[in-house]
Amino acid sequence: GAGVSQSPRYKVAKRGQDVALRCDPISGHVSLFWYQQALGQGPEFLTYFQNEAQLDKSGLPSDRFFAERPEGSVSTLKIQRTQQEDSAVYLCASSTTGARAFFGQGTRLTVV
Amino acid sequence: SQQGEEDPQALSIQEGENATMNCSYKTSINNLQWYRQNSGRGLVHLILIRSNEREKHSGRLRVTLDTSKKSSSLLITASRAADTASYFCATSADQGAQKLVFGQGTRLTINP
């Protein structure tokens, strides 16, 4: 596609509900990143994939957060038993090796 | 955790004036990047400066990097109303993976 696509754009979840956020990277981009951006803050790194391999998940805040990229293209970030502190914008980015990252528009998650 | 601190947190100037934003960081880097984010939108890459570079220009943008002081500045000349946005610096320690560590951002408002 023309850019990184994320869906849904907005998600409201009740506390305790599971959510799944989808990222379609730019075709051919090997690297894929997930970031979490709280209101008024800069994005914070969550996890990184190179093709289907998850090489770094050091930023995932708890074991309720899980990300996958089974075929090295589309990625899903899953949050189990959502809490209010999970409310944030979740940004996905993709890149070719050694090149700058292209960001999607993000998914705004609100946990009520 | 955030790598850097940006200064000022908020800046309001008149259209046509120059805007300067500063960023400090804590650890060794391979490169530093600046991004723009309009309200509710994704991040747009503006410029990348490598650790062995001191200054870089792109259109109305000028970026400087002082690795001895672990600081960078972004200058936007002849500002326009469309430049109103949040600006983030982001550092990468790795040329390949491009895992980014973002600052808190500067909210820039250009008054017509």
PDB file of C-alpha atoms in Angstrom:
ATOM      1  CA  GLY A   1       0.000   0.000   0.000  1.00  0.00           C
ATOM      2  CA  ALA A   2       0.919   3.656  -0.075  1.00  0.00           C
ATOM      3  CA  GLY A   3       1.648   3.893   3.626  1.00  0.00           C
ATOM      4  CA  VAL A   4       1.381   2.147   6.963  1.00  0.00           C
ATOM      5  CA  SER A   5      -2.246   1.373   7.717  1.00  0.00           C
ATOM      6  CA  GLN A   6      -3.624   0.809  11.207  1.00  0.00           C
ATOM      7  CA  SER A   7      -7.061  -0.352  12.253  1.00  0.00           C
ATOM      8  CA  PRO A   8      -9.246   0.452  13.955  1.00  0.00           C
ATOM      9  CA  ARG A   9      -8.517   4.191  14.213  1.00  0.00           C
ATOM     10  CA  TYR A  10     -10.461   4.400  17.447  1.00  0.00           C
ATOM     11  CA  LYS A  11     -11.334   1.704  19.974  1.00  0.00           C
ATOM     12  CA  VAL A  12     -13.306   1.992  23.181  1.00  0.00           C
ATOM     13  CA  ALA A  13     -12.986  -1.011  25.465  1.00  0.00           C
ATOM     14  CA  LYS A  14     -14.512  -1.786  28.801  1.00  0.00           C
ATOM     15  CA  ARG A  15     -12.017  -2.508  31.542  1.00  0.00           C
ATOM     16  CA  GLY A  16     -11.167  -6.193  31.498  1.00  0.00           C
ATOM     17  CA  GLN A  17     -11.939  -6.617  27.804  1.00  0.00           C
ATOM     18  CA  ASP A  18      -9.368  -7.977  25.347  1.00  0.00           C
ATOM     19  CA  VAL A  19      -8.469  -5.867  22.292  1.00  0.00           C
ATOM     20  CA  ALA A  20      -6.546  -6.510  19.070  1.00  0.00           C
ATOM     21  CA  LEU A  21      -4.924  -3.729  17.072  1.00  0.00           C
ATOM     22  CA  ARG A  22      -3.836  -4.324  13.499  1.00  0.00           C
ATOM     23  CA  CYS A  23      -0.944  -2.889  11.507  1.00  0.00           C
ATOM     24  CA  ASP A  24      -0.410  -3.247   7.753  1.00  0.00           C
ATOM     25  CA  PRO A  25       3.157  -2.118   7.011  1.00  0.00           C
ATOM     26  CA  ILE A  26       4.453  -0.802   3.728  1.00  0.00           C
ATOM     27  CA  SER A  27       4.926  -3.727   1.357  1.00  0.00           C
ATOM     28  CA  GLY A  28       8.456  -5.090   1.484  1.00  0.00           C
ATOM     29  CA  HIS A  29       9.402  -3.416   4.748  1.00  0.00           C
ATOM     30  CA  VAL A  30      11.356  -5.881   6.844  1.00  0.00           C
ATOM     31  CA  SER A  31      11.232  -4.025  10.153  1.00  0.00           C
ATOM     32  CA  LEU A  32       8.056  -3.304  12.115  1.00  0.00           C
ATOM     33  CA  PHE A  33       7.758  -1.415  15.384  1.00  0.00           C
ATOM     34  CA  TRP A  34       4.987  -0.756  17.895  1.00  0.00           C
ATOM     35  CA  TYR A  35       4.997   2.338  20.096  1.00  0.00           C
ATOM     36  CA  GLN A  36       2.641   3.545  22.822  1.00  0.00           C
ATOM     37  CA  GLN A  37       1.938   7.264  23.151  1.00  0.00           C
ATOM     38  CA  ALA A  38       0.181   8.544  26.267  1.00  0.00           C
ATOM     39  CA  LEU A  39      -1.633  11.869  26.102  1.00  0.00           C
ATOM     40  CA  GLY A  40       0.804  14.760  25.979  1.00  0.00           C
ATOM     41  CA  GLN A  41       3.854  12.488  25.891  1.00  0.00           C
ATOM     42  CA  GLY A  42       6.276  11.246  23.286  1.00  0.00           C
ATOM     43  CA  PRO A  43       5.916   7.730  21.878  1.00  0.00           C
ATOM     44  CA  GLU A  44       7.514   4.907  23.856  1.00  0.00           C
ATOM     45  CA  PHE A  45       8.912   1.777  22.249  1.00  0.00           C
ATOM     46  CA  LEU A  46       7.001  -1.445  22.836  1.00  0.00           C
ATOM     47  CA  THR A  47       8.369  -4.108  20.486  1.00  0.00           C
ATOM     48  CA  TYR A  48      10.257  -4.727  17.224  1.00  0.00           C
ATOM     49  CA  PHE A  49       9.998  -7.373  14.504  1.00  0.00           C
ATOM     50  CA  GLN A  50      12.386  -8.235  11.724  1.00  0.00           C
ATOM     51  CA  ASN A  51      10.267 -10.206   9.290  1.00  0.00           C
ATOM     52  CA  GLU A  52       8.360 -12.678  11.500  1.00  0.00           C
ATOM     53  CA  ALA A  53      10.943 -12.717  14.294  1.00  0.00           C
ATOM     54  CA  GLN A  54      10.240 -10.618  17.367  1.00  0.00           C
ATOM     55  CA  LEU A  55      13.755  -9.411  18.169  1.00  0.00           C
ATOM     56  CA  ASP A  56      12.982  -6.995  20.975  1.00  0.00           C
ATOM     57  CA  LYS A  57       9.984  -6.928  23.289  1.00  0.00           C
ATOM     58  CA  SER A  58      11.641  -5.071  26.116  1.00  0.00           C
ATOM     59  CA  GLY A  59       9.111  -2.230  26.029  1.00  0.00           C
ATOM     60  CA  LEU A  60       5.980  -4.298  26.551  1.00  0.00           C
ATOM     61  CA  PRO A  61       4.678  -3.036  29.915  1.00  0.00           C
ATOM     62  CA  SER A  62       3.242  -6.323  31.170  1.00  0.00           C
ATOM     63  CA  ASP A  63       2.462  -9.883  30.169  1.00  0.00           C
ATOM     64  CA  ARG A  64      -1.007  -8.668  29.184  1.00  0.00           C
ATOM     65  CA  PHE A  65       0.591  -7.235  26.039  1.00  0.00           C
ATOM     66  CA  PHE A  66       1.373  -9.589  23.191  1.00  0.00           C
ATOM     67  CA  ALA A  67       2.417  -8.883  19.599  1.00  0.00           C
ATOM     68  CA  GLU A  68       2.771 -11.144  16.603  1.00  0.00           C
ATOM     69  CA  ARG A  69       3.704 -10.980  12.938  1.00  0.00           C
ATOM     70  CA  PRO A  70       3.282 -14.584  11.800  1.00  0.00           C
ATOM     71  CA  GLU A  71       3.979 -14.155   8.082  1.00  0.00           C
ATOM     72  CA  GLY A  72       6.376 -11.247   8.299  1.00  0.00           C
ATOM     73  CA  SER A  73       3.842  -8.726   7.030  1.00  0.00           C
ATOM     74  CA  VAL A  74       0.708  -7.766   8.982  1.00  0.00           C
ATOM     75  CA  SER A  75       1.163  -7.436  12.732  1.00  0.00           C
ATOM     76  CA  THR A  76      -1.322  -7.570  15.586  1.00  0.00           C
ATOM     77  CA  LEU A  77      -0.866  -6.073  19.036  1.00  0.00           C
ATOM     78  CA  LYS A  78      -3.114  -7.741  21.565  1.00  0.00           C
ATOM     79  CA  ILE A  79      -3.889  -6.419  25.002  1.00  0.00           C
ATOM     80  CA  GLN A  80      -5.612  -8.763  27.418  1.00  0.00           C
ATOM     81  CA  ARG A  81      -7.762  -7.677  30.355  1.00  0.00           C
ATOM     82  CA  THR A  82      -7.403  -3.992  29.500  1.00  0.00           C
ATOM     83  CA  GLN A  83      -6.829  -1.504  32.303  1.00  0.00           C
ATOM     84  CA  GLN A  84      -7.440   2.252  32.343  1.00  0.00           C
ATOM     85  CA  GLU A  85      -3.695   2.902  32.192  1.00  0.00           C
ATOM     86  CA  ASP A  86      -3.636   1.166  28.803  1.00  0.00           C
ATOM     87  CA  SER A  87      -5.512   4.142  27.321  1.00  0.00           C
ATOM     88  CA  ALA A  88      -3.157   5.667  24.755  1.00  0.00           C
ATOM     89  CA  VAL A  89      -2.473   5.960  21.053  1.00  0.00           C
ATOM     90  CA  TYR A  90      -0.733   2.881  19.683  1.00  0.00           C
ATOM     91  CA  LEU A  91       1.536   3.667  16.752  1.00  0.00           C
ATOM     92  CA  CYS A  92       2.957   1.207  14.260  1.00  0.00           C
ATOM     93  CA  ALA A  93       5.974   1.968  12.075  1.00  0.00           C
ATOM     94  CA  SER A  94       7.782   0.052   9.362  1.00  0.00           C
ATOM     95  CA  SER A  95      11.099   0.459   7.603  1.00  0.00           C
ATOM     96  CA  THR A  96      13.645  -1.214   5.400  1.00  0.00           C
ATOM     97  CA  THR A  97      16.906  -2.122   7.113  1.00  0.00           C
ATOM     98  CA  GLY A  98      18.931   0.914   8.046  1.00  0.00           C
ATOM     99  CA  ALA A  99      16.340   3.374   6.740  1.00  0.00           C
ATOM    100  CA  ARG A 100      14.022   5.762   8.456  1.00  0.00           C
ATOM    101  CA  ALA A 101      10.690   4.571   9.837  1.00  0.00           C
ATOM    102  CA  PHE A 102       7.289   5.380   8.347  1.00  0.00           C
ATOM    103  CA  PHE A 103       4.504   5.713  10.900  1.00  0.00           C
ATOM    104  CA  GLY A 104       0.828   4.898  10.637  1.00  0.00           C
ATOM    105  CA  GLN A 105      -1.923   7.191  11.908  1.00  0.00           C
ATOM    106  CA  GLY A 106      -2.258   5.197  15.097  1.00  0.00           C
ATOM    107  CA  THR A 107      -5.092   3.554  17.017  1.00  0.00           C
ATOM    108  CA  ARG A 108      -6.529   5.590  19.878  1.00  0.00           C
ATOM    109  CA  LEU A 109      -7.533   3.158  22.632  1.00  0.00           C
ATOM    110  CA  THR A 110      -9.790   4.366  25.415  1.00  0.00           C
ATOM    111  CA  VAL A 111     -10.480   2.006  28.301  1.00  0.00           C
ATOM    112  CA  VAL A 112     -13.587   2.888  30.299  1.00  0.00           C
TER     113      VAL A 112
ATOM    114  CA  SER B   1      11.316   5.734  29.692  1.00  0.00           C
ATOM    115  CA  GLN B   2      12.000   8.901  27.726  1.00  0.00           C
ATOM    116  CA  GLN B   3      15.518   9.435  26.437  1.00  0.00           C
ATOM    117  CA  GLY B   4      15.449  13.134  26.003  1.00  0.00           C
ATOM    118  CA  GLU B   5      14.060  16.345  27.193  1.00  0.00           C
ATOM    119  CA  GLU B   6      12.806  18.991  24.863  1.00  0.00           C
ATOM    120  CA  ASP B   7      12.853  22.656  25.498  1.00  0.00           C
ATOM    121  CA  PRO B   8      10.609  24.532  25.498  1.00  0.00           C
ATOM    122  CA  GLN B   9       7.575  22.332  26.185  1.00  0.00           C
ATOM    123  CA  ALA B  10       5.413  24.886  24.392  1.00  0.00           C
ATOM    124  CA  LEU B  11       6.247  27.733  22.012  1.00  0.00           C
ATOM    125  CA  SER B  12       3.919  30.333  20.505  1.00  0.00           C
ATOM    126  CA  ILE B  13       5.188  32.758  17.840  1.00  0.00           C
ATOM    127  CA  GLN B  14       3.874  34.971  15.057  1.00  0.00           C
ATOM    128  CA  GLU B  15       3.752  33.795  11.483  1.00  0.00           C
ATOM    129  CA  GLY B  16       6.969  34.678   9.694  1.00  0.00           C
ATOM    130  CA  GLU B  17       9.159  34.435  12.784  1.00  0.00           C
ATOM    131  CA  ASN B  18      11.725  31.709  13.328  1.00  0.00           C
ATOM    132  CA  ALA B  19      11.094  28.880  15.796  1.00  0.00           C
ATOM    133  CA  THR B  20      13.883  27.104  17.660  1.00  0.00           C
ATOM    134  CA  MET B  21      13.388  23.890  19.628  1.00  0.00           C
ATOM    135  CA  ASN B  22      16.043  22.080  21.617  1.00  0.00           C
ATOM    136  CA  CYS B  23      16.503  18.455  22.541  1.00  0.00           C
ATOM    137  CA  SER B  24      18.883  16.829  25.004  1.00  0.00           C
ATOM    138  CA  TYR B  25      19.584  13.132  25.327  1.00  0.00           C
ATOM    139  CA  LYS B  26      21.485  10.880  27.692  1.00  0.00           C
ATOM    140  CA  THR B  27      23.207   7.981  25.915  1.00  0.00           C
ATOM    141  CA  SER B  28      25.422   7.485  22.867  1.00  0.00           C
ATOM    142  CA  ILE B  29      23.573   7.582  19.583  1.00  0.00           C
ATOM    143  CA  ASN B  30      23.976   6.547  15.958  1.00  0.00           C
ATOM    144  CA  ASN B  31      21.584   9.227  14.721  1.00  0.00           C
ATOM    145  CA  LEU B  32      18.975  11.727  15.847  1.00  0.00           C
ATOM    146  CA  GLN B  33      15.726  12.394  14.025  1.00  0.00           C
ATOM    147  CA  TRP B  34      13.043  15.041  14.235  1.00  0.00           C
ATOM    148  CA  TYR B  35       9.352  14.297  13.692  1.00  0.00           C
ATOM    149  CA  ARG B  36       6.232  16.423  13.441  1.00  0.00           C
ATOM    150  CA  GLN B  37       2.835  15.334  14.726  1.00  0.00           C
ATOM    151  CA  ASN B  38      -0.365  17.176  14.016  1.00  0.00           C
ATOM    152  CA  SER B  39      -3.163  16.751  16.532  1.00  0.00           C
ATOM    153  CA  GLY B  40      -4.657  13.277  16.295  1.00  0.00           C
ATOM    154  CA  ARG B  41      -2.400  12.236  13.432  1.00  0.00           C
ATOM    155  CA  GLY B  42       0.654  10.054  12.940  1.00  0.00           C
ATOM    156  CA  LEU B  43       4.281  11.090  13.032  1.00  0.00           C
ATOM    157  CA  VAL B  44       5.859  12.666   9.965  1.00  0.00           C
ATOM    158  CA  HIS B  45       9.608  12.330   9.554  1.00  0.00           C
ATOM    159  CA  LEU B  46      11.337  15.677   9.020  1.00  0.00           C
ATOM    160  CA  ILE B  47      15.072  15.149   9.054  1.00  0.00           C
ATOM    161  CA  LEU B  48      17.782  12.724  10.210  1.00  0.00           C
ATOM    162  CA  ILE B  49      21.254  13.746  11.353  1.00  0.00           C
ATOM    163  CA  ARG B  50      23.971  11.171  11.993  1.00  0.00           C
ATOM    164  CA  SER B  51      26.326  11.272  14.955  1.00  0.00           C
ATOM    165  CA  ASN B  52      29.253  12.295  12.744  1.00  0.00           C
ATOM    166  CA  GLU B  53      27.363  15.273  11.311  1.00  0.00           C
ATOM    167  CA  ARG B  54      27.091  18.676  12.942  1.00  0.00           C
ATOM    168  CA  GLU B  55      24.487  20.456  10.841  1.00  0.00           C
ATOM    169  CA  LYS B  56      21.897  19.584   8.239  1.00  0.00           C
ATOM    170  CA  HIS B  57      19.406  21.577   6.188  1.00  0.00           C
ATOM    171  CA  SER B  58      16.158  20.645   4.511  1.00  0.00           C
ATOM    172  CA  GLY B  59      14.077  23.451   3.036  1.00  0.00           C
ATOM    173  CA  ARG B  60      13.138  25.774   5.912  1.00  0.00           C
ATOM    174  CA  LEU B  61      14.537  23.352   8.483  1.00  0.00           C
ATOM    175  CA  ARG B  62      17.991  23.481  10.016  1.00  0.00           C
ATOM    176  CA  VAL B  63      19.159  20.884  12.508  1.00  0.00           C
ATOM    177  CA  THR B  64      22.322  20.981  14.568  1.00  0.00           C
ATOM    178  CA  LEU B  65      23.852  18.213  16.645  1.00  0.00           C
ATOM    179  CA  ASP B  66      26.439  18.575  19.417  1.00  0.00           C
ATOM    180  CA  THR B  67      27.407  15.091  20.575  1.00  0.00           C
ATOM    181  CA  SER B  68      29.760  16.465  23.245  1.00  0.00           C
ATOM    182  CA  LYS B  69      26.805  18.178  24.899  1.00  0.00           C
ATOM    183  CA  LYS B  70      24.334  15.459  23.866  1.00  0.00           C
ATOM    184  CA  SER B  71      22.004  18.060  22.413  1.00  0.00           C
ATOM    185  CA  SER B  72      20.311  19.013  19.173  1.00  0.00           C
ATOM    186  CA  SER B  73      18.298  21.952  17.941  1.00  0.00           C
ATOM    187  CA  LEU B  74      15.662  22.318  15.244  1.00  0.00           C
ATOM    188  CA  LEU B  75      15.210  25.697  13.613  1.00  0.00           C
ATOM    189  CA  ILE B  76      12.179  26.423  11.446  1.00  0.00           C
ATOM    190  CA  THR B  77      12.630  29.639   9.493  1.00  0.00           C
ATOM    191  CA  ALA B  78       9.859  31.898   8.192  1.00  0.00           C
ATOM    192  CA  SER B  79       7.178  29.973  10.082  1.00  0.00           C
ATOM    193  CA  ARG B  80       3.714  29.393   8.624  1.00  0.00           C
ATOM    194  CA  ALA B  81       0.387  28.619  10.272  1.00  0.00           C
ATOM    195  CA  ALA B  82       0.652  25.103   8.821  1.00  0.00           C
ATOM    196  CA  ASP B  83       3.762  24.518  10.950  1.00  0.00           C
ATOM    197  CA  THR B  84       1.534  24.411  14.045  1.00  0.00           C
ATOM    198  CA  ALA B  85       2.123  20.930  15.495  1.00  0.00           C
ATOM    199  CA  SER B  86       4.067  19.000  18.113  1.00  0.00           C
ATOM    200  CA  TYR B  87       7.706  18.354  17.317  1.00  0.00           C
ATOM    201  CA  PHE B  88       9.631  15.392  18.707  1.00  0.00           C
ATOM    202  CA  CYS B  89      13.271  14.470  18.643  1.00  0.00           C
ATOM    203  CA  ALA B  90      14.106  10.770  18.602  1.00  0.00           C
ATOM    204  CA  THR B  91      17.447   9.043  18.983  1.00  0.00           C
ATOM    205  CA  SER B  92      18.632   5.716  17.672  1.00  0.00           C
ATOM    206  CA  ALA B  93      21.639   3.831  18.992  1.00  0.00           C
ATOM    207  CA  ASP B  94      21.549   1.352  16.124  1.00  0.00           C
ATOM    208  CA  GLN B  95      21.962   2.081  12.419  1.00  0.00           C
ATOM    209  CA  GLY B  96      20.112  -1.039  11.441  1.00  0.00           C
ATOM    210  CA  ALA B  97      17.088  -1.553  13.630  1.00  0.00           C
ATOM    211  CA  GLN B  98      16.202   2.096  14.061  1.00  0.00           C
ATOM    212  CA  LYS B  99      14.542   1.554  17.450  1.00  0.00           C
ATOM    213  CA  LEU B 100      13.717   5.105  18.403  1.00  0.00           C
ATOM    214  CA  VAL B 101      13.713   6.746  21.818  1.00  0.00           C
ATOM    215  CA  PHE B 102      11.577   9.885  21.777  1.00  0.00           C
ATOM    216  CA  GLY B 103      11.625  13.081  23.756  1.00  0.00           C
ATOM    217  CA  GLN B 104       8.569  14.651  25.361  1.00  0.00           C
ATOM    218  CA  GLY B 105       7.966  17.021  22.476  1.00  0.00           C
ATOM    219  CA  THR B 106       7.509  20.739  21.921  1.00  0.00           C
ATOM    220  CA  ARG B 107       4.042  22.068  21.097  1.00  0.00           C
ATOM    221  CA  LEU B 108       4.516  24.811  18.525  1.00  0.00           C
ATOM    222  CA  THR B 109       1.729  27.295  17.764  1.00  0.00           C
ATOM    223  CA  ILE B 110       2.081  29.728  14.864  1.00  0.00           C
ATOM    224  CA  ASN B 111      -0.279  32.679  15.180  1.00  0.00           C
ATOM    225  CA  PRO B 112      -1.483  34.240  11.899  1.00  0.00           C
TER     226      PRO B 112
END
